[in-house]
Every structure is written in C-alpha cells, then in structure tokens.
PDB file of C-alpha atoms in Angstrom:
ATOM      1  CA  UNK A 291     -69.554 -58.877  24.178  1.00 57.00           C
ATOM      2  CA  UNK A 292     -69.206 -62.554  23.397  1.00 62.00           C
ATOM      3  CA  UNK A 293     -69.298 -63.515  19.744  1.00 82.00           C
ATOM      4  CA  UNK A 294     -71.795 -66.277  20.429  1.00 86.00           C
ATOM      5  CA  UNK A 295     -74.358 -66.365  23.222  1.00 86.00           C
ATOM      6  CA  UNK A 296     -76.158 -69.477  24.339  1.00 89.00           C
ATOM      7  CA  UNK A 297     -78.369 -70.141  27.313  1.00 80.00           C
ATOM      8  CA  UNK A 298     -76.285 -72.568  29.366  1.00 73.00           C
ATOM      9  CA  UNK A 299     -79.396 -74.264  30.719  1.00 80.00           C
ATOM     10  CA  UNK A 300     -79.839 -76.855  31.913  1.00 90.00           C
ATOM     11  CA  UNK A 301     -82.832 -77.494  29.711  1.00 95.00           C
ATOM     12  CA  UNK A 302     -85.058 -80.417  30.621  1.00 96.00           C
ATOM     13  CA  UNK A 303     -87.794 -81.816  28.391  1.00 96.00           C
ATOM     14  CA  UNK A 304     -89.897 -84.978  28.652  1.00 97.00           C
ATOM     15  CA  UNK A 305     -89.339 -87.789  26.212  1.00 97.00           C
ATOM     16  CA  UNK A 306     -91.254 -87.204  22.998  1.00 97.00           C
ATOM     17  CA  UNK A 307     -91.386 -83.423  23.384  1.00 97.00           C
ATOM     18  CA  UNK A 308     -89.714 -80.783  21.209  1.00 97.00           C
ATOM     19  CA  UNK A 309     -86.456 -79.371  22.550  1.00 97.00           C
ATOM     20  CA  UNK A 310     -85.607 -75.845  21.405  1.00 96.00           C
ATOM     21  CA  UNK A 311     -82.049 -74.567  21.640  1.00 96.00           C
ATOM     22  CA  UNK A 312     -81.158 -70.993  20.769  1.00 95.00           C
ATOM     23  CA  UNK A 313     -78.050 -69.065  19.900  1.00 94.00           C
ATOM     24  CA  UNK A 314     -77.365 -65.411  19.083  1.00 92.00           C
ATOM     25  CA  UNK A 315     -74.259 -64.027  17.438  1.00 89.00           C
ATOM     26  CA  UNK A 316     -72.753 -60.597  16.993  1.00 86.00           C
ATOM     27  CA  UNK A 317     -70.859 -60.786  13.684  1.00 80.00           C
ATOM     28  CA  UNK A 318     -73.191 -59.736  10.865  1.00 78.00           C
ATOM     29  CA  UNK A 319     -70.635 -60.998   8.381  1.00 79.00           C
ATOM     30  CA  UNK A 320     -70.960 -64.587   9.555  1.00 80.00           C
ATOM     31  CA  UNK A 321     -71.535 -66.971   6.690  1.00 81.00           C
ATOM     32  CA  UNK A 322     -71.989 -70.432   8.112  1.00 90.00           C
ATOM     33  CA  UNK A 323     -73.553 -71.826  11.250  1.00 93.00           C
ATOM     34  CA  UNK A 324     -73.080 -75.170  12.927  1.00 95.00           C
ATOM     35  CA  UNK A 325     -74.571 -77.213  15.727  1.00 97.00           C
ATOM     36  CA  UNK A 326     -72.385 -79.697  17.567  1.00 97.00           C
ATOM     37  CA  UNK A 327     -73.483 -82.289  20.114  1.00 97.00           C
ATOM     38  CA  UNK A 328     -71.153 -83.241  22.932  1.00 97.00           C
ATOM     39  CA  UNK A 329     -71.857 -86.176  25.189  1.00 96.00           C
ATOM     40  CA  UNK A 330     -70.304 -86.117  28.632  1.00 93.00           C
ATOM     41  CA  UNK A 331     -66.648 -87.126  28.413  1.00 92.00           C
ATOM     42  CA  UNK A 332     -66.654 -87.107  24.611  1.00 95.00           C
ATOM     43  CA  UNK A 333     -65.587 -84.715  21.887  1.00 96.00           C
ATOM     44  CA  UNK A 334     -67.964 -82.405  19.973  1.00 97.00           C
ATOM     45  CA  UNK A 335     -69.545 -83.959  16.886  1.00 96.00           C
ATOM     46  CA  UNK A 336     -71.169 -82.018  14.074  1.00 96.00           C
ATOM     47  CA  UNK A 337     -74.894 -82.670  13.728  1.00 96.00           C
ATOM     48  CA  UNK A 338     -76.213 -79.797  11.600  1.00 94.00           C
ATOM     49  CA  UNK A 339     -75.002 -76.910   9.490  1.00 93.00           C
ATOM     50  CA  UNK A 340     -76.951 -74.100   7.840  1.00 94.00           C
ATOM     51  CA  UNK A 341     -75.844 -71.343   5.489  1.00 91.00           C
ATOM     52  CA  UNK A 342     -79.057 -69.688   4.294  1.00 90.00           C
ATOM     53  CA  UNK A 343     -81.934 -67.976   6.028  1.00 91.00           C
ATOM     54  CA  UNK A 344     -84.823 -70.270   6.824  1.00 94.00           C
ATOM     55  CA  UNK A 345     -85.125 -73.846   7.995  1.00 95.00           C
ATOM     56  CA  UNK A 346     -83.077 -76.926   7.286  1.00 95.00           C
ATOM     57  CA  UNK A 347     -84.366 -80.317   8.327  1.00 96.00           C
ATOM     58  CA  UNK A 348     -82.433 -83.528   8.889  1.00 95.00           C
ATOM     59  CA  UNK A 349     -84.438 -86.305  10.461  1.00 96.00           C
ATOM     60  CA  UNK A 350     -85.620 -85.188  13.883  1.00 97.00           C
ATOM     61  CA  UNK A 351     -83.400 -82.113  13.791  1.00 97.00           C
ATOM     62  CA  UNK A 352     -84.301 -78.712  12.310  1.00 97.00           C
ATOM     63  CA  UNK A 353     -81.892 -75.795  12.205  1.00 96.00           C
ATOM     64  CA  UNK A 354     -83.345 -72.317  11.787  1.00 96.00           C
ATOM     65  CA  UNK A 355     -81.353 -69.259  10.744  1.00 94.00           C
ATOM     66  CA  UNK A 356     -82.423 -65.624  10.828  1.00 92.00           C
ATOM     67  CA  UNK A 357     -79.516 -63.428   9.758  1.00 89.00           C
ATOM     68  CA  UNK A 358     -81.457 -60.177  10.155  1.00 90.00           C
ATOM     69  CA  UNK A 359     -82.082 -60.942  13.828  1.00 90.00           C
ATOM     70  CA  UNK A 360     -78.718 -62.695  14.216  1.00 91.00           C
ATOM     71  CA  UNK A 361     -79.978 -65.882  15.759  1.00 92.00           C
ATOM     72  CA  UNK A 362     -79.825 -69.536  14.957  1.00 95.00           C
ATOM     73  CA  UNK A 363     -81.799 -72.273  16.654  1.00 96.00           C
ATOM     74  CA  UNK A 364     -81.967 -76.047  16.771  1.00 97.00           C
ATOM     75  CA  UNK A 365     -85.222 -77.918  17.229  1.00 97.00           C
ATOM     76  CA  UNK A 366     -85.185 -81.583  18.218  1.00 97.00           C
ATOM     77  CA  UNK A 367     -88.509 -83.289  17.624  1.00 98.00           C
ATOM     78  CA  UNK A 368     -89.607 -86.441  19.460  1.00 98.00           C
ATOM     79  CA  UNK A 369     -86.757 -85.990  21.943  1.00 98.00           C
ATOM     80  CA  UNK A 370     -85.149 -89.190  23.181  1.00 97.00           C
ATOM     81  CA  UNK A 371     -83.064 -89.867  26.302  1.00 97.00           C
ATOM     82  CA  UNK A 372     -80.130 -90.443  23.932  1.00 97.00           C
ATOM     83  CA  UNK A 373     -80.384 -86.754  22.941  1.00 97.00           C
ATOM     84  CA  UNK A 374     -79.253 -85.779  26.451  1.00 97.00           C
ATOM     85  CA  UNK A 375     -76.008 -83.902  25.840  1.00 96.00           C
ATOM     86  CA  UNK A 376     -74.523 -80.439  25.597  1.00 95.00           C
ATOM     87  CA  UNK A 377     -75.233 -78.655  22.317  1.00 96.00           C
ATOM     88  CA  UNK A 378     -72.704 -76.154  21.018  1.00 96.00           C
ATOM     89  CA  UNK A 379     -73.532 -73.456  18.514  1.00 95.00           C
ATOM     90  CA  UNK A 380     -70.723 -72.242  16.251  1.00 93.00           C
ATOM     91  CA  UNK A 381     -70.272 -69.907  13.323  1.00 89.00           C
ATOM     92  CA  UNK A 382     -67.590 -68.627  10.999  1.00 84.00           C
ATOM     93  CA  UNK A 383     -66.951 -64.948  10.606  1.00 71.00           C
ATOM     94  CA  UNK A 384     -63.388 -63.730  10.558  1.00 69.00           C
ATOM     95  CA  UNK A 385     -62.664 -66.688  12.798  1.00 77.00           C
ATOM     96  CA  UNK A 386     -64.454 -69.774  14.012  1.00 83.00           C
ATOM     97  CA  UNK A 387     -66.497 -69.077  17.156  1.00 87.00           C
ATOM     98  CA  UNK A 388     -68.127 -71.485  19.600  1.00 92.00           C
ATOM     99  CA  UNK A 389     -70.773 -70.789  22.183  1.00 91.00           C
ATOM    100  CA  UNK A 390     -70.390 -72.230  25.671  1.00 91.00           C
ATOM    101  CA  UNK A 391     -73.141 -74.775  25.061  1.00 93.00           C
ATOM    102  CA  UNK A 392     -76.601 -75.631  26.343  1.00 94.00           C
ATOM    103  CA  UNK A 393     -77.046 -78.730  28.473  1.00 94.00           C
ATOM    104  CA  UNK A 394     -80.124 -80.753  27.493  1.00 96.00           C
ATOM    105  CA  UNK A 395     -81.654 -83.526  29.560  1.00 97.00           C
ATOM    106  CA  UNK A 396     -84.480 -85.628  28.117  1.00 97.00           C
ATOM    107  CA  UNK A 397     -86.494 -87.206  30.906  1.00 97.00           C
ATOM    108  CA  UNK A 398     -87.917 -90.676  30.199  1.00 95.00           C
TER     109      UNK A 398
ATOM    110  CA  UNK B 294     -60.753 -93.310   8.010  1.00 64.00           C
ATOM    111  CA  UNK B 295     -59.150 -92.160  11.285  1.00 78.00           C
ATOM    112  CA  UNK B 296     -59.979 -88.427  11.006  1.00 94.00           C
ATOM    113  CA  UNK B 297     -58.244 -86.511  13.808  1.00 97.00           C
ATOM    114  CA  UNK B 298     -56.065 -88.589  16.141  1.00 97.00           C
ATOM    115  CA  UNK B 299     -54.806 -87.305  19.481  1.00 98.00           C
ATOM    116  CA  UNK B 300     -52.225 -88.906  21.726  1.00 97.00           C
ATOM    117  CA  UNK B 301     -52.089 -89.605  24.575  1.00 97.00           C
ATOM    118  CA  UNK B 302     -55.697 -89.981  25.709  1.00 97.00           C
ATOM    119  CA  UNK B 303     -54.842 -89.548  29.393  1.00 97.00           C
ATOM    120  CA  UNK B 304     -51.833 -88.123  31.178  1.00 96.00           C
ATOM    121  CA  UNK B 305     -50.907 -87.219  34.739  1.00 97.00           C
ATOM    122  CA  UNK B 306     -48.021 -84.828  35.288  1.00 96.00           C
ATOM    123  CA  UNK B 307     -46.335 -83.242  38.233  1.00 97.00           C
ATOM    124  CA  UNK B 308     -46.047 -79.465  38.477  1.00 97.00           C
ATOM    125  CA  UNK B 309     -43.051 -78.269  36.485  1.00 97.00           C
ATOM    126  CA  UNK B 310     -42.857 -81.257  34.156  1.00 97.00           C
ATOM    127  CA  UNK B 311     -43.059 -80.787  30.422  1.00 96.00           C
ATOM    128  CA  UNK B 312     -44.898 -82.733  27.790  1.00 96.00           C
ATOM    129  CA  UNK B 313     -46.137 -82.583  24.223  1.00 97.00           C
ATOM    130  CA  UNK B 314     -49.643 -83.422  23.084  1.00 98.00           C
ATOM    131  CA  UNK B 315     -49.729 -84.848  19.601  1.00 98.00           C
ATOM    132  CA  UNK B 316     -52.393 -84.346  16.946  1.00 98.00           C
ATOM    133  CA  UNK B 317     -52.545 -85.727  13.418  1.00 97.00           C
ATOM    134  CA  UNK B 318     -55.259 -85.559  10.763  1.00 97.00           C
ATOM    135  CA  UNK B 319     -55.589 -87.585   7.586  1.00 96.00           C
ATOM    136  CA  UNK B 320     -58.227 -85.445   5.841  1.00 94.00           C
ATOM    137  CA  UNK B 321     -55.790 -83.133   4.037  1.00 93.00           C
ATOM    138  CA  UNK B 322     -57.120 -80.138   5.978  1.00 94.00           C
ATOM    139  CA  UNK B 323     -55.190 -76.885   5.953  1.00 93.00           C
ATOM    140  CA  UNK B 324     -56.317 -75.470   9.292  1.00 93.00           C
ATOM    141  CA  UNK B 325     -55.733 -77.029  12.698  1.00 95.00           C
ATOM    142  CA  UNK B 326     -56.679 -75.903  16.187  1.00 96.00           C
ATOM    143  CA  UNK B 327     -55.963 -76.600  19.846  1.00 98.00           C
ATOM    144  CA  UNK B 328     -58.667 -75.992  22.467  1.00 97.00           C
ATOM    145  CA  UNK B 329     -58.968 -76.572  26.157  1.00 97.00           C
ATOM    146  CA  UNK B 330     -62.286 -77.279  27.812  1.00 96.00           C
ATOM    147  CA  UNK B 331     -62.930 -76.736  31.481  1.00 94.00           C
ATOM    148  CA  UNK B 332     -66.242 -77.275  33.298  1.00 84.00           C
ATOM    149  CA  UNK B 333     -68.632 -74.417  32.593  1.00 76.00           C
ATOM    150  CA  UNK B 334     -66.120 -72.614  30.343  1.00 80.00           C
ATOM    151  CA  UNK B 335     -66.867 -74.042  26.947  1.00 88.00           C
ATOM    152  CA  UNK B 336     -64.117 -74.461  24.355  1.00 93.00           C
ATOM    153  CA  UNK B 337     -61.297 -71.940  24.603  1.00 94.00           C
ATOM    154  CA  UNK B 338     -58.894 -71.576  21.707  1.00 94.00           C
ATOM    155  CA  UNK B 339     -55.231 -71.896  22.653  1.00 96.00           C
ATOM    156  CA  UNK B 340     -53.487 -71.737  19.260  1.00 96.00           C
ATOM    157  CA  UNK B 341     -54.405 -72.336  15.679  1.00 95.00           C
ATOM    158  CA  UNK B 342     -52.624 -72.876  12.392  1.00 95.00           C
ATOM    159  CA  UNK B 343     -54.310 -71.632   9.228  1.00 91.00           C
ATOM    160  CA  UNK B 344     -51.858 -73.492   7.022  1.00 90.00           C
ATOM    161  CA  UNK B 345     -48.594 -75.395   7.149  1.00 90.00           C
ATOM    162  CA  UNK B 346     -45.844 -73.133   8.440  1.00 89.00           C
ATOM    163  CA  UNK B 347     -48.087 -70.633  10.220  1.00 93.00           C
ATOM    164  CA  UNK B 348     -49.344 -70.477  13.793  1.00 96.00           C
ATOM    165  CA  UNK B 349     -51.324 -67.842  15.683  1.00 95.00           C
ATOM    166  CA  UNK B 350     -52.337 -67.262  19.273  1.00 96.00           C
ATOM    167  CA  UNK B 351     -55.877 -67.791  20.373  1.00 94.00           C
ATOM    168  CA  UNK B 352     -57.705 -66.705  23.504  1.00 91.00           C
ATOM    169  CA  UNK B 353     -55.540 -68.477  26.120  1.00 95.00           C
ATOM    170  CA  UNK B 354     -51.992 -69.045  24.751  1.00 97.00           C
ATOM    171  CA  UNK B 355     -49.957 -68.382  27.901  1.00 96.00           C
ATOM    172  CA  UNK B 356     -47.992 -71.394  29.087  1.00 96.00           C
ATOM    173  CA  UNK B 357     -48.233 -73.225  25.757  1.00 98.00           C
ATOM    174  CA  UNK B 358     -46.250 -73.520  22.554  1.00 97.00           C
ATOM    175  CA  UNK B 359     -47.206 -75.172  19.284  1.00 98.00           C
ATOM    176  CA  UNK B 360     -45.524 -76.613  16.240  1.00 97.00           C
ATOM    177  CA  UNK B 361     -47.104 -77.247  12.869  1.00 96.00           C
ATOM    178  CA  UNK B 362     -44.698 -79.989  11.875  1.00 87.00           C
ATOM    179  CA  UNK B 363     -46.262 -80.584   8.456  1.00 95.00           C
ATOM    180  CA  UNK B 364     -49.737 -80.450   6.965  1.00 95.00           C
ATOM    181  CA  UNK B 365     -50.879 -83.476   8.980  1.00 96.00           C
ATOM    182  CA  UNK B 366     -49.438 -82.779  12.422  1.00 97.00           C
ATOM    183  CA  UNK B 367     -49.939 -80.003  14.963  1.00 98.00           C
ATOM    184  CA  UNK B 368     -48.438 -80.459  18.418  1.00 98.00           C
ATOM    185  CA  UNK B 369     -49.050 -78.608  21.679  1.00 98.00           C
ATOM    186  CA  UNK B 370     -46.274 -78.332  24.263  1.00 98.00           C
ATOM    187  CA  UNK B 371     -46.441 -77.485  27.927  1.00 97.00           C
ATOM    188  CA  UNK B 372     -42.938 -76.417  28.945  1.00 93.00           C
ATOM    189  CA  UNK B 373     -43.542 -76.229  32.699  1.00 96.00           C
ATOM    190  CA  UNK B 374     -46.912 -77.660  33.636  1.00 96.00           C
ATOM    191  CA  UNK B 375     -49.043 -75.900  36.265  1.00 97.00           C
ATOM    192  CA  UNK B 376     -52.158 -77.168  38.078  1.00 97.00           C
ATOM    193  CA  UNK B 377     -54.190 -74.478  36.251  1.00 96.00           C
ATOM    194  CA  UNK B 378     -53.489 -76.369  33.033  1.00 97.00           C
ATOM    195  CA  UNK B 379     -55.452 -79.379  34.215  1.00 97.00           C
ATOM    196  CA  UNK B 380     -58.080 -79.688  31.533  1.00 97.00           C
ATOM    197  CA  UNK B 381     -59.360 -81.638  28.573  1.00 97.00           C
ATOM    198  CA  UNK B 382     -57.524 -80.701  25.393  1.00 98.00           C
ATOM    199  CA  UNK B 383     -59.091 -81.057  21.963  1.00 98.00           C
ATOM    200  CA  UNK B 384     -57.439 -80.817  18.589  1.00 98.00           C
ATOM    201  CA  UNK B 385     -59.564 -79.966  15.558  1.00 97.00           C
ATOM    202  CA  UNK B 386     -59.042 -79.474  11.843  1.00 96.00           C
ATOM    203  CA  UNK B 387     -60.998 -78.013   8.969  1.00 93.00           C
ATOM    204  CA  UNK B 388     -60.543 -77.434   5.241  1.00 89.00           C
ATOM    205  CA  UNK B 389     -59.841 -73.970   3.901  1.00 78.00           C
ATOM    206  CA  UNK B 390     -63.045 -72.106   3.146  1.00 71.00           C
ATOM    207  CA  UNK B 391     -65.389 -70.057   5.265  1.00 67.00           C
ATOM    208  CA  UNK B 392     -68.262 -72.520   5.159  1.00 80.00           C
ATOM    209  CA  UNK B 393     -66.468 -75.600   6.424  1.00 86.00           C
ATOM    210  CA  UNK B 394     -66.958 -77.088   9.908  1.00 91.00           C
ATOM    211  CA  UNK B 395     -64.269 -78.208  12.315  1.00 94.00           C
ATOM    212  CA  UNK B 396     -63.691 -81.893  13.012  1.00 95.00           C
ATOM    213  CA  UNK B 397     -62.509 -82.918  16.456  1.00 97.00           C
ATOM    214  CA  UNK B 398     -60.234 -85.549  17.881  1.00 98.00           C
ATOM    215  CA  UNK B 399     -61.229 -87.580  20.937  1.00 97.00           C
ATOM    216  CA  UNK B 400     -59.356 -85.352  23.352  1.00 97.00           C
ATOM    217  CA  UNK B 401     -56.546 -85.658  25.884  1.00 97.00           C
ATOM    218  CA  UNK B 402     -57.430 -85.606  29.562  1.00 97.00           C
ATOM    219  CA  UNK B 403     -54.539 -83.984  31.378  1.00 97.00           C
ATOM    220  CA  UNK B 404     -54.154 -83.759  35.147  1.00 97.00           C
ATOM    221  CA  UNK B 405     -51.351 -81.796  36.768  1.00 97.00           C
ATOM    222  CA  UNK B 406     -50.655 -82.440  40.416  1.00 96.00           C
TER     223      UNK B 406
END
C-alpha cells in the first residue's frame, strides 16, 4: 500500500472553473500536509500547507484536510491556463512522503 | 537568497563513467534529500541525511553513494553510470521539525548513453 495515493489524471477543466485535486494517505500519525505545483521541466514548488482539520484558503487556492477520513484536497477556483501543471500531495509521518502527482490542464 | 543550488544543470555521460552531483543550501536546514524523477513515476527518494554526519538509504539507493560534507552540502555520486540512471535528479532540504516542508533545487538532467 502506497503511503500517499493520488489520481494521476489527467484532469482537464475549462478556464474559470473549479479544479478539485484529491489525495489519500495511510499514516494516521501524519501531522502536516503539503501541496506542491510542478510545471513541466521545473522543480516542485510549495503552494499550500495545512496542519489542522478543516479548510485553509490562500487566494484562489483552498486546502481541505479530513484526518478522520485520511484525505486532503486542493481546490483551485477560477482556474487559469497558468495553473496547468502537475500537483503533488505530500505529508510528514515518520518520513516525508510524496504522491505521484495529478496532471491538471486548464483549457482556455 | 539562493535557497537550494544544484550543479550541474545538465550532463551527458557514457555508460561506466562516474560523476558527482552537487547540492548546497543556504537556509541552515538540517535535513537534505536526493530524489530522482522519471516520467510517470513521481519522486523517488534515493538517499537522505537527517543531520550533518548522518545518511540513510531511501527507496532506490542501488548504484548511488552520498556524502554529507557539512551542514550546507550533500553530494550524490554515480560510481559507474548505467542507462537506467538517466533521469532528472532533485535535491531538497528542510528544517528539523515534523511540520516543515521541503524546498527543492532546480534539478539536474542527466542522460547516460
């Protein structure tokens, strides 16, 4: 069983729509959760982190954490073509774990 | 503020050659990591160093060695390169503490012929 599961996609949404990215994890002891964005040919960059159950908003991005159900999600509102990238979910338990990423394409 | 710096950015090797990938961070982080990323495979951990003087194997350590030269620098060595090691290599660092994220360098694109 992988520590972090993500739907690899690809996920396509029209410009202006809400993109929803989901991640499940197996370590109930995980404390912190992160979303990274990776453009093609570039390195991962941190865009959101969340530590507590509930929602955390930062501009057009909202991270949602449900520890009881062991999932974390990222919502991107008013999606733009510049949001087209691969999104990696990560968390810290005993170690630092990354999912394999979900590819998002925003269609103009 | 440079963050995490990797050198070289690109490299082409012949099978059997050796080389060292360099990584340095200026954020005073204790932990450093080496990953490889292949299409469709996500990030796979090769080695990590929780603190200066310690190193541990990750998911795919075979064919690689590492050195944590000091707190700033963590190098990755391929002793005898193989075509299967063609990949993009990322170095990352993070502070000590369970809630801290990793910060990545720009990567090294390595091709082995």
